PDB file of C-alpha atoms in Angstrom:
ATOM      1  CA  MET P   1       2.960 -19.351  -5.053  1.00 78.00           C
ATOM      2  CA  SER P   2      -0.415 -18.164  -6.593  1.00 87.00           C
ATOM      3  CA  GLN P   3      -0.536 -16.994 -10.359  1.00 91.00           C
ATOM      4  CA  ALA P   4      -1.856 -13.653  -9.200  1.00 91.00           C
ATOM      5  CA  LEU P   5       1.131 -13.272  -6.840  1.00 95.00           C
ATOM      6  CA  GLU P   6       3.503 -14.164  -9.722  1.00 95.00           C
ATOM      7  CA  SER P   7       1.641 -11.557 -11.920  1.00 93.00           C
ATOM      8  CA  LEU P   8       2.281  -8.953  -9.128  1.00 94.00           C
ATOM      9  CA  LEU P   9       5.891  -9.741  -8.849  1.00 96.00           C
ATOM     10  CA  ASP P  10       6.385  -9.500 -12.735  1.00 95.00           C
ATOM     11  CA  LEU P  11       4.666  -6.082 -12.473  1.00 95.00           C
ATOM     12  CA  LEU P  12       7.165  -4.912  -9.842  1.00 96.00           C
ATOM     13  CA  ASP P  13      10.201  -6.244 -11.902  1.00 96.00           C
ATOM     14  CA  LEU P  14      10.854  -3.188 -13.729  1.00 97.00           C
ATOM     15  CA  GLU P  15      12.704  -2.903 -17.003  1.00 97.00           C
ATOM     16  CA  ARG P  16      15.914  -1.039 -16.744  1.00 97.00           C
ATOM     17  CA  ILE P  17      16.138   1.337 -19.721  1.00 97.00           C
ATOM     18  CA  GLU P  18      19.215   3.407 -18.712  1.00 96.00           C
ATOM     19  CA  ARG P  19      21.358   3.641 -15.561  1.00 96.00           C
ATOM     20  CA  ASP P  20      18.741   5.391 -13.603  1.00 98.00           C
ATOM     21  CA  ILE P  21      15.683   5.210 -15.647  1.00 98.00           C
ATOM     22  CA  PHE P  22      13.222   2.223 -15.508  1.00 98.00           C
ATOM     23  CA  ARG P  23       9.995   1.225 -17.208  1.00 98.00           C
ATOM     24  CA  GLY P  24       6.960  -0.567 -15.599  1.00 96.00           C
ATOM     25  CA  GLN P  25       3.886  -1.840 -17.028  1.00 93.00           C
ATOM     26  CA  SER P  26       0.373  -1.452 -15.411  1.00 87.00           C
ATOM     27  CA  ARG P  27      -2.662  -3.489 -15.195  1.00 75.00           C
ATOM     28  CA  SER P  28      -6.564  -2.547 -14.766  1.00 65.00           C
ATOM     29  CA  ALA P  29      -7.692  -1.714 -11.348  1.00 65.00           C
ATOM     30  CA  VAL P  30     -11.372  -1.443  -9.841  1.00 65.00           C
ATOM     31  CA  VAL P  31     -11.568   2.131 -11.014  1.00 67.00           C
ATOM     32  CA  PRO P  32     -10.217   3.165 -14.539  1.00 74.00           C
ATOM     33  CA  ARG P  33      -6.864   4.421 -13.287  1.00 85.00           C
ATOM     34  CA  VAL P  34      -3.695   2.874 -12.296  1.00 92.00           C
ATOM     35  CA  PHE P  35      -3.831   1.869  -8.616  1.00 91.00           C
ATOM     36  CA  GLY P  36      -1.868   4.012  -6.412  1.00 92.00           C
ATOM     37  CA  GLY P  37      -0.199   1.284  -4.488  1.00 94.00           C
ATOM     38  CA  GLN P  38       1.154  -0.034  -7.796  1.00 95.00           C
ATOM     39  CA  VAL P  39       2.807   3.200  -8.609  1.00 96.00           C
ATOM     40  CA  ALA P  40       4.316   3.816  -5.059  1.00 97.00           C
ATOM     41  CA  ALA P  41       5.701   0.304  -5.137  1.00 98.00           C
ATOM     42  CA  GLN P  42       7.223   0.509  -8.619  1.00 98.00           C
ATOM     43  CA  ALA P  43       8.944   3.739  -7.638  1.00 98.00           C
ATOM     44  CA  LEU P  44      10.185   2.402  -4.722  1.00 98.00           C
ATOM     45  CA  VAL P  45      11.704  -0.648  -6.658  1.00 98.00           C
ATOM     46  CA  ALA P  46      13.403   1.899  -9.046  1.00 98.00           C
ATOM     47  CA  ALA P  47      14.688   3.686  -6.186  1.00 98.00           C
ATOM     48  CA  GLY P  48      15.901   0.790  -4.567  1.00 97.00           C
ATOM     49  CA  ARG P  49      17.951  -0.630  -7.727  1.00 97.00           C
ATOM     50  CA  THR P  50      20.149   2.346  -7.346  1.00 97.00           C
ATOM     51  CA  VAL P  51      21.238   1.855  -3.745  1.00 97.00           C
ATOM     52  CA  PRO P  52      23.631  -0.394  -2.269  1.00 94.00           C
ATOM     53  CA  GLU P  53      22.470  -3.910  -1.015  1.00 90.00           C
ATOM     54  CA  ASP P  54      23.650  -3.248   2.649  1.00 93.00           C
ATOM     55  CA  ARG P  55      21.200  -0.104   2.779  1.00 96.00           C
ATOM     56  CA  PHE P  56      17.456  -0.639   3.717  1.00 97.00           C
ATOM     57  CA  ALA P  57      14.506   1.268   2.984  1.00 97.00           C
ATOM     58  CA  HIS P  58      13.430   3.313   6.318  1.00 97.00           C
ATOM     59  CA  SER P  59      11.003   6.034   4.815  1.00 98.00           C
ATOM     60  CA  LEU P  60       9.105   7.285   1.782  1.00 98.00           C
ATOM     61  CA  HIS P  61       7.298  10.281   1.116  1.00 98.00           C
ATOM     62  CA  ALA P  62       5.158  10.505  -2.049  1.00 98.00           C
ATOM     63  CA  TYR P  63       2.635  12.667  -3.998  1.00 98.00           C
ATOM     64  CA  PHE P  64      -0.003  11.318  -6.578  1.00 97.00           C
ATOM     65  CA  LEU P  65      -0.256  14.152  -9.259  1.00 96.00           C
ATOM     66  CA  VAL P  66      -2.406  12.652 -12.080  1.00 94.00           C
ATOM     67  CA  ALA P  67      -4.370   9.616 -12.279  1.00 92.00           C
ATOM     68  CA  GLY P  68      -2.369   7.120 -14.347  1.00 92.00           C
ATOM     69  CA  ASP P  69      -3.605   5.706 -17.571  1.00 93.00           C
ATOM     70  CA  PRO P  70      -3.667   1.426 -17.008  1.00 91.00           C
ATOM     71  CA  GLY P  71      -3.205   1.162 -20.675  1.00 89.00           C
ATOM     72  CA  ALA P  72       0.355   2.773 -20.950  1.00 93.00           C
ATOM     73  CA  PRO P  73       3.676   1.889 -19.649  1.00 95.00           C
ATOM     74  CA  ILE P  74       5.174   4.200 -16.583  1.00 97.00           C
ATOM     75  CA  VAL P  75       8.810   5.657 -16.898  1.00 98.00           C
ATOM     76  CA  TYR P  76      10.568   6.087 -13.543  1.00 98.00           C
ATOM     77  CA  ASN P  77      13.272   8.538 -13.608  1.00 98.00           C
ATOM     78  CA  VAL P  78      15.595   8.291 -10.465  1.00 98.00           C
ATOM     79  CA  ASP P  79      17.825  11.151  -9.094  1.00 98.00           C
ATOM     80  CA  ARG P  80      20.581  10.292  -6.777  1.00 98.00           C
ATOM     81  CA  ILE P  81      20.134  13.033  -4.401  1.00 97.00           C
ATOM     82  CA  ARG P  82      22.673  11.986  -1.650  1.00 96.00           C
ATOM     83  CA  ASP P  83      25.004   9.008  -0.811  1.00 96.00           C
ATOM     84  CA  GLY P  84      26.170   9.691   2.707  1.00 95.00           C
ATOM     85  CA  ARG P  85      27.986   7.655   5.020  1.00 94.00           C
ATOM     86  CA  SER P  86      24.826   5.896   6.678  1.00 95.00           C
ATOM     87  CA  PHE P  87      21.992   7.250   4.621  1.00 97.00           C
ATOM     88  CA  THR P  88      21.242   7.274   0.932  1.00 98.00           C
ATOM     89  CA  THR P  89      18.577   9.404  -0.553  1.00 98.00           C
ATOM     90  CA  ARG P  90      16.742   9.066  -3.808  1.00 98.00           C
ATOM     91  CA  ARG P  91      13.948  11.026  -5.617  1.00 98.00           C
ATOM     92  CA  VAL P  92      11.782   9.358  -8.278  1.00 98.00           C
ATOM     93  CA  VAL P  93       9.470  10.881 -11.051  1.00 98.00           C
ATOM     94  CA  ALA P  94       6.875   8.754 -12.468  1.00 98.00           C
ATOM     95  CA  VAL P  95       6.268   9.971 -16.277  1.00 98.00           C
ATOM     96  CA  GLN P  96       3.301   8.859 -18.551  1.00 96.00           C
ATOM     97  CA  HIS P  97       2.406  10.578 -21.967  1.00 95.00           C
ATOM     98  CA  GLY P  98       5.459  12.968 -21.050  1.00 94.00           C
ATOM     99  CA  GLN P  99       3.805  14.292 -18.033  1.00 96.00           C
ATOM    100  CA  PRO P 100       4.935  13.585 -14.318  1.00 98.00           C
ATOM    101  CA  ILE P 101       1.957  11.582 -12.458  1.00 97.00           C
ATOM    102  CA  PHE P 102       3.815  10.804  -9.247  1.00 98.00           C
ATOM    103  CA  HIS P 103       6.619  11.695  -7.401  1.00 97.00           C
ATOM    104  CA  LEU P 104       8.433   9.815  -4.378  1.00 98.00           C
ATOM    105  CA  SER P 105      11.485  10.581  -2.060  1.00 98.00           C
ATOM    106  CA  ALA P 106      12.944   7.533  -0.254  1.00 98.00           C
ATOM    107  CA  SER P 107      15.599   7.244   2.277  1.00 98.00           C
ATOM    108  CA  PHE P 108      17.762   4.145   2.776  1.00 98.00           C
ATOM    109  CA  GLN P 109      19.928   3.422   5.936  1.00 97.00           C
ATOM    110  CA  THR P 110      22.773   0.905   6.823  1.00 96.00           C
ATOM    111  CA  TYR P 111      21.895  -1.205   9.863  1.00 92.00           C
ATOM    112  CA  GLU P 112      22.880   0.189  13.219  1.00 92.00           C
ATOM    113  CA  GLU P 113      22.034  -0.614  16.804  1.00 92.00           C
ATOM    114  CA  GLY P 114      20.038   2.091  18.871  1.00 92.00           C
ATOM    115  CA  MET P 115      17.390   2.809  21.493  1.00 95.00           C
ATOM    116  CA  GLU P 116      14.263   0.665  21.235  1.00 96.00           C
ATOM    117  CA  HIS P 117      10.815   1.357  22.294  1.00 97.00           C
ATOM    118  CA  GLN P 118       7.315   1.218  20.341  1.00 97.00           C
ATOM    119  CA  ALA P 119       3.652   1.464  20.779  1.00 97.00           C
ATOM    120  CA  PRO P 120       2.094  -1.709  22.108  1.00 97.00           C
ATOM    121  CA  MET P 121       0.196  -3.872  19.555  1.00 98.00           C
ATOM    122  CA  PRO P 122      -3.718  -3.662  19.832  1.00 97.00           C
ATOM    123  CA  SER P 123      -5.732  -6.405  20.327  1.00 97.00           C
ATOM    124  CA  ALA P 124      -6.981  -8.439  17.324  1.00 97.00           C
ATOM    125  CA  PRO P 125      -8.372 -11.762  16.723  1.00 97.00           C
ATOM    126  CA  ASP P 126      -6.330 -14.452  15.140  1.00 97.00           C
ATOM    127  CA  PRO P 127      -6.207 -13.851  11.388  1.00 97.00           C
ATOM    128  CA  GLU P 128      -6.818 -17.809  10.736  1.00 96.00           C
ATOM    129  CA  THR P 129     -10.211 -17.490  12.534  1.00 97.00           C
ATOM    130  CA  LEU P 130     -11.402 -14.828  10.008  1.00 96.00           C
ATOM    131  CA  PRO P 131     -12.781 -15.343   6.544  1.00 94.00           C
ATOM    132  CA  THR P 132     -10.720 -14.809   3.577  1.00 91.00           C
ATOM    133  CA  GLY P 133     -11.035 -11.581   1.588  1.00 87.00           C
ATOM    134  CA  GLU P 134     -12.728 -13.489  -1.306  1.00 87.00           C
ATOM    135  CA  GLU P 135     -15.152 -15.192   1.149  1.00 90.00           C
ATOM    136  CA  LEU P 136     -16.072 -12.034   2.650  1.00 87.00           C
ATOM    137  CA  LEU P 137     -16.572 -10.003  -0.319  1.00 83.00           C
ATOM    138  CA  ARG P 138     -18.623 -12.658  -2.020  1.00 86.00           C
ATOM    139  CA  ARG P 139     -20.693 -12.790   1.229  1.00 85.00           C
ATOM    140  CA  TYR P 140     -21.505  -9.151   0.553  1.00 80.00           C
ATOM    141  CA  ALA P 141     -21.836  -9.440  -3.167  1.00 77.00           C
ATOM    142  CA  GLU P 142     -25.476  -7.685  -3.004  1.00 75.00           C
ATOM    143  CA  PHE P 143     -23.884  -4.553  -2.002  1.00 73.00           C
ATOM    144  CA  PHE P 144     -21.874  -3.917  -5.295  1.00 73.00           C
ATOM    145  CA  PRO P 145     -23.670  -2.262  -8.084  1.00 70.00           C
ATOM    146  CA  GLU P 146     -22.750  -4.782 -10.613  1.00 73.00           C
ATOM    147  CA  PRO P 147     -21.168  -8.343 -10.616  1.00 71.00           C
ATOM    148  CA  ARG P 148     -18.198  -7.127 -12.650  1.00 77.00           C
ATOM    149  CA  VAL P 149     -17.370  -4.592 -10.139  1.00 75.00           C
ATOM    150  CA  LEU P 150     -16.932  -7.299  -7.308  1.00 78.00           C
ATOM    151  CA  GLU P 151     -15.084  -9.580  -9.919  1.00 82.00           C
ATOM    152  CA  ARG P 152     -12.554  -6.753 -10.692  1.00 81.00           C
ATOM    153  CA  LEU P 153     -12.038  -6.135  -6.894  1.00 81.00           C
ATOM    154  CA  LEU P 154     -11.226  -9.798  -6.435  1.00 82.00           C
ATOM    155  CA  GLU P 155      -9.024  -9.828  -9.249  1.00 85.00           C
ATOM    156  CA  ALA P 156      -6.912  -6.715  -8.175  1.00 81.00           C
ATOM    157  CA  ARG P 157      -6.519  -8.301  -4.465  1.00 87.00           C
ATOM    158  CA  ALA P 158      -5.872 -11.823  -5.581  1.00 89.00           C
ATOM    159  CA  ALA P 159      -2.235 -11.633  -4.727  1.00 93.00           C
ATOM    160  CA  VAL P 160      -2.951 -10.901  -1.188  1.00 95.00           C
ATOM    161  CA  ASP P 161      -4.806 -12.602   1.582  1.00 95.00           C
ATOM    162  CA  LEU P 162      -6.547  -9.708   3.164  1.00 94.00           C
ATOM    163  CA  ARG P 163      -8.754 -10.455   6.146  1.00 96.00           C
ATOM    164  CA  TYR P 164     -11.079  -7.797   7.618  1.00 95.00           C
ATOM    165  CA  VAL P 165     -11.602  -7.945  11.388  1.00 96.00           C
ATOM    166  CA  ASP P 166     -14.749  -6.034  11.158  1.00 91.00           C
ATOM    167  CA  PRO P 167     -17.140  -5.712   8.235  1.00 89.00           C
ATOM    168  CA  PRO P 168     -15.849  -3.281   5.561  1.00 88.00           C
ATOM    169  CA  PRO P 169     -17.712   0.179   4.927  1.00 87.00           C
ATOM    170  CA  PHE P 170     -19.740  -1.225   2.061  1.00 81.00           C
ATOM    171  CA  ALA P 171     -21.368  -3.749   4.283  1.00 82.00           C
ATOM    172  CA  THR P 172     -22.620  -1.269   7.156  1.00 82.00           C
ATOM    173  CA  ALA P 173     -23.460   1.744   4.958  1.00 79.00           C
ATOM    174  CA  GLY P 174     -25.768   4.168   6.561  1.00 82.00           C
ATOM    175  CA  THR P 175     -24.538   3.265   9.941  1.00 87.00           C
ATOM    176  CA  VAL P 176     -21.939   5.636  11.434  1.00 90.00           C
ATOM    177  CA  ARG P 177     -19.137   3.819  13.331  1.00 92.00           C
ATOM    178  CA  GLU P 178     -15.844   4.632  14.950  1.00 94.00           C
ATOM    179  CA  PRO P 179     -13.290   5.696  12.190  1.00 95.00           C
ATOM    180  CA  ARG P 180     -11.138   2.767  13.168  1.00 96.00           C
ATOM    181  CA  SER P 181     -10.559  -0.431  11.074  1.00 96.00           C
ATOM    182  CA  GLN P 182      -8.288  -3.470  11.212  1.00 97.00           C
ATOM    183  CA  VAL P 183      -7.117  -5.837   8.567  1.00 97.00           C
ATOM    184  CA  TRP P 184      -4.753  -8.820   8.497  1.00 98.00           C
ATOM    185  CA  PHE P 185      -2.723  -9.395   5.319  1.00 97.00           C
ATOM    186  CA  ARG P 186       0.009 -11.337   3.629  1.00 97.00           C
ATOM    187  CA  THR P 187       0.946 -12.473   0.293  1.00 97.00           C
ATOM    188  CA  ASN P 188      -0.647 -15.501  -1.371  1.00 95.00           C
ATOM    189  CA  GLY P 189       2.589 -17.192  -1.352  1.00 95.00           C
ATOM    190  CA  LYS P 190       6.029 -17.319  -0.021  1.00 96.00           C
ATOM    191  CA  LEU P 191       8.595 -14.611  -1.314  1.00 96.00           C
ATOM    192  CA  ALA P 192      12.261 -14.374  -1.734  1.00 95.00           C
ATOM    193  CA  ASP P 193      14.366 -13.117   1.228  1.00 95.00           C
ATOM    194  CA  ASP P 194      15.069  -9.663  -0.580  1.00 95.00           C
ATOM    195  CA  PRO P 195      14.241  -7.019   2.008  1.00 95.00           C
ATOM    196  CA  LEU P 196      13.470  -4.514  -0.803  1.00 96.00           C
ATOM    197  CA  LEU P 197      10.822  -6.767  -2.203  1.00 97.00           C
ATOM    198  CA  HIS P 198       8.914  -7.141   1.271  1.00 98.00           C
ATOM    199  CA  VAL P 199       8.901  -3.488   1.601  1.00 98.00           C
ATOM    200  CA  CYS P 200       7.733  -2.689  -1.745  1.00 98.00           C
ATOM    201  CA  LEU P 201       4.762  -5.428  -1.422  1.00 98.00           C
ATOM    202  CA  ALA P 202       3.820  -3.869   2.001  1.00 98.00           C
ATOM    203  CA  THR P 203       3.734  -0.350   0.125  1.00 98.00           C
ATOM    204  CA  TYR P 204       1.534  -2.021  -2.438  1.00 96.00           C
ATOM    205  CA  VAL P 205      -0.972  -3.063   0.179  1.00 96.00           C
ATOM    206  CA  SER P 206      -1.029  -0.190   2.279  1.00 96.00           C
ATOM    207  CA  ASP P 207      -2.941   1.867  -0.268  1.00 94.00           C
ATOM    208  CA  MET P 208      -5.889  -0.640  -0.351  1.00 92.00           C
ATOM    209  CA  THR P 209      -7.722   0.306   2.582  1.00 92.00           C
ATOM    210  CA  LEU P 210      -6.267   3.169   4.620  1.00 94.00           C
ATOM    211  CA  LEU P 211      -8.868   5.723   3.635  1.00 92.00           C
ATOM    212  CA  ASP P 212     -11.824   3.153   4.670  1.00 92.00           C
ATOM    213  CA  SER P 213     -11.725   4.508   8.257  1.00 93.00           C
ATOM    214  CA  ILE P 214     -12.831   8.030   6.974  1.00 93.00           C
ATOM    215  CA  LEU P 215     -16.094   6.328   5.452  1.00 92.00           C
ATOM    216  CA  LEU P 216     -16.886   4.641   8.798  1.00 93.00           C
ATOM    217  CA  ALA P 217     -17.358   8.027  10.455  1.00 92.00           C
ATOM    218  CA  HIS P 218     -19.851   9.212   8.055  1.00 91.00           C
ATOM    219  CA  GLY P 219     -21.859   5.858   7.266  1.00 87.00           C
ATOM    220  CA  ARG P 220     -20.616   5.925   3.571  1.00 85.00           C
ATOM    221  CA  GLY P 221     -20.408   2.575   1.733  1.00 74.00           C
ATOM    222  CA  GLY P 222     -17.244   3.163  -0.204  1.00 74.00           C
ATOM    223  CA  TRP P 223     -15.499   3.555  -3.521  1.00 69.00           C
ATOM    224  CA  THR P 224     -17.436   0.712  -5.216  1.00 66.00           C
ATOM    225  CA  THR P 225     -20.605   1.664  -4.392  1.00 65.00           C
ATOM    226  CA  GLY P 226     -21.042   5.108  -5.898  1.00 67.00           C
ATOM    227  CA  ASP P 227     -21.688   7.107  -2.938  1.00 74.00           C
ATOM    228  CA  VAL P 228     -18.222   8.421  -2.310  1.00 82.00           C
ATOM    229  CA  VAL P 229     -15.539   9.764  -4.873  1.00 83.00           C
ATOM    230  CA  GLY P 230     -12.088   9.459  -3.923  1.00 84.00           C
ATOM    231  CA  ALA P 231      -8.254   9.508  -4.711  1.00 87.00           C
ATOM    232  CA  SER P 232      -5.048   9.305  -2.994  1.00 92.00           C
ATOM    233  CA  LEU P 233      -3.251  12.739  -2.714  1.00 96.00           C
ATOM    234  CA  ASP P 234      -0.206  11.977  -0.757  1.00 97.00           C
ATOM    235  CA  HIS P 235       1.408   8.902   1.138  1.00 97.00           C
ATOM    236  CA  ALA P 236       4.213   8.444   3.561  1.00 98.00           C
ATOM    237  CA  MET P 237       5.584   5.300   5.325  1.00 98.00           C
ATOM    238  CA  TRP P 238       8.290   4.699   8.136  1.00 98.00           C
ATOM    239  CA  PHE P 239       9.787   1.276   8.043  1.00 98.00           C
ATOM    240  CA  HIS P 240      10.811   0.640  11.525  1.00 98.00           C
ATOM    241  CA  ARG P 241      11.793  -2.942  11.990  1.00 97.00           C
ATOM    242  CA  PRO P 242      12.353  -6.059   9.509  1.00 96.00           C
ATOM    243  CA  PHE P 243       9.247  -7.908   8.453  1.00 98.00           C
ATOM    244  CA  ARG P 244       8.028 -10.317   5.890  1.00 98.00           C
ATOM    245  CA  ALA P 245       5.121  -9.495   3.696  1.00 98.00           C
ATOM    246  CA  ASP P 246       4.604 -13.203   3.209  1.00 97.00           C
ATOM    247  CA  GLU P 247       3.685 -13.572   7.026  1.00 98.00           C
ATOM    248  CA  TRP P 248       0.629 -12.029   8.610  1.00 98.00           C
ATOM    249  CA  LEU P 249       0.715  -8.372   9.255  1.00 98.00           C
ATOM    250  CA  LEU P 250      -1.859  -6.246  11.193  1.00 98.00           C
ATOM    251  CA  TYR P 251      -2.717  -3.256   9.711  1.00 98.00           C
ATOM    252  CA  ASP P 252      -4.445  -1.010  12.408  1.00 98.00           C
ATOM    253  CA  GLN P 253      -5.986   2.024  10.774  1.00 98.00           C
ATOM    254  CA  GLU P 254      -7.694   5.173  11.892  1.00 97.00           C
ATOM    255  CA  SER P 255      -8.929   8.593  10.522  1.00 97.00           C
ATOM    256  CA  PRO P 256      -8.421  11.561  12.860  1.00 97.00           C
ATOM    257  CA  SER P 257      -9.875  14.227  10.679  1.00 96.00           C
ATOM    258  CA  ALA P 258     -11.794  14.967   7.457  1.00 95.00           C
ATOM    259  CA  SER P 259     -12.411  18.446   6.022  1.00 94.00           C
ATOM    260  CA  GLY P 260     -12.287  20.377   2.830  1.00 93.00           C
ATOM    261  CA  GLY P 261     -12.949  17.553   0.714  1.00 92.00           C
ATOM    262  CA  ARG P 262     -10.123  15.684   2.000  1.00 95.00           C
ATOM    263  CA  GLY P 263      -9.527  12.899   4.525  1.00 96.00           C
ATOM    264  CA  LEU P 264      -6.600  11.714   6.706  1.00 97.00           C
ATOM    265  CA  GLY P 265      -5.933   8.006   7.641  1.00 97.00           C
ATOM    266  CA  GLN P 266      -3.213   6.992   9.604  1.00 98.00           C
ATOM    267  CA  ALA P 267      -1.939   3.457  10.761  1.00 98.00           C
ATOM    268  CA  ARG P 268       0.546   1.168  12.290  1.00 98.00           C
ATOM    269  CA  ILE P 269       1.503  -2.084  10.898  1.00 98.00           C
ATOM    270  CA  TYR P 270       2.597  -5.119  13.287  1.00 98.00           C
ATOM    271  CA  THR P 271       3.943  -8.394  12.789  1.00 98.00           C
ATOM    272  CA  GLN P 272       2.015 -11.252  14.079  1.00 98.00           C
ATOM    273  CA  ASP P 273       4.417 -11.489  17.147  1.00 97.00           C
ATOM    274  CA  GLY P 274       3.763  -7.623  18.203  1.00 98.00           C
ATOM    275  CA  ARG P 275       6.642  -5.917  16.548  1.00 98.00           C
ATOM    276  CA  LEU P 276       5.773  -2.392  15.343  1.00 98.00           C
ATOM    277  CA  ALA P 277       7.092  -2.701  11.605  1.00 98.00           C
ATOM    278  CA  ILE P 278       5.552   0.333   9.805  1.00 98.00           C
ATOM    279  CA  SER P 279       3.785   3.393  10.404  1.00 98.00           C
ATOM    280  CA  VAL P 280       1.762   4.929   7.325  1.00 98.00           C
ATOM    281  CA  ILE P 281      -0.021   8.249   6.968  1.00 98.00           C
ATOM    282  CA  GLN P 282      -2.128   9.175   3.776  1.00 98.00           C
ATOM    283  CA  GLU P 283      -4.470  12.091   3.028  1.00 97.00           C
ATOM    284  CA  GLY P 284      -7.010  11.601  -0.101  1.00 95.00           C
ATOM    285  CA  VAL P 285      -9.860  13.181  -1.745  1.00 93.00           C
ATOM    286  CA  VAL P 286     -12.922  12.299  -0.316  1.00 92.00           C
ATOM    287  CA  ARG P 287     -16.057  13.732  -2.054  1.00 89.00           C
ATOM    288  CA  VAL P 288     -19.833  13.124  -1.598  1.00 84.00           C
ATOM    289  CA  PRO P 289     -21.297  13.206  -5.369  1.00 79.00           C
ATOM    290  CA  ARG P 290     -24.012  15.975  -5.983  1.00 74.00           C
TER     291      ARG P 290
END
């Protein structure tokens, strides 16, 4: 296991203050605010720790309210909304400096048999044939305004082996492309068998690249190049089938719409053997600086 992955797992190992109150730490991100995937993953950890072990996360719906301060801890308050025979519902409010910055509703279910069908997995190259995220980002170092921006991005993603199928937006700025993108990802090291841990790590990664497909339709370079300002507004995920975040997952992403200073990203995440594991939808602020 890499040191970066150990650090990320420590970040997700929340301190329990009271029965339903948890505290998490933060770390610096590429931009001067808490990374949204971190807050979502920590909130899901808090919810999951109040749920019986035989119930597994099957969906989450969240809103990002205020940019988080990476220099201060975040307190997660869990409300036990419902404990039914098959489903358990939790609501989590993340608080910083006395103000709610994020809230999440999550649902958990006991395992049961049912009807089966899924959308087929799209074609994609073998992840082992693609350059690592670090190799690719360093190849395009000239597109970053400052060397420290690249280094901060590499540091933020060091716990994850994330491989782009096609060049990222900043590598083709000025060229309009179809608003679709694919990345393969897995953690940089093996994880324990705890299903909640794998779901939380997939949640963490899901916020890294989903809105990139919006930029492709407009030839914009991205969040680190200064030609677009963006932030996550809301995030929803449905966990369809078991998966491991330490094995290759294909993140197939697209943007069906952008308007009113907002853009929508939607995606499906498949295991390498073709099982549809997760569906994701996110809307974000996407503004062109004047």
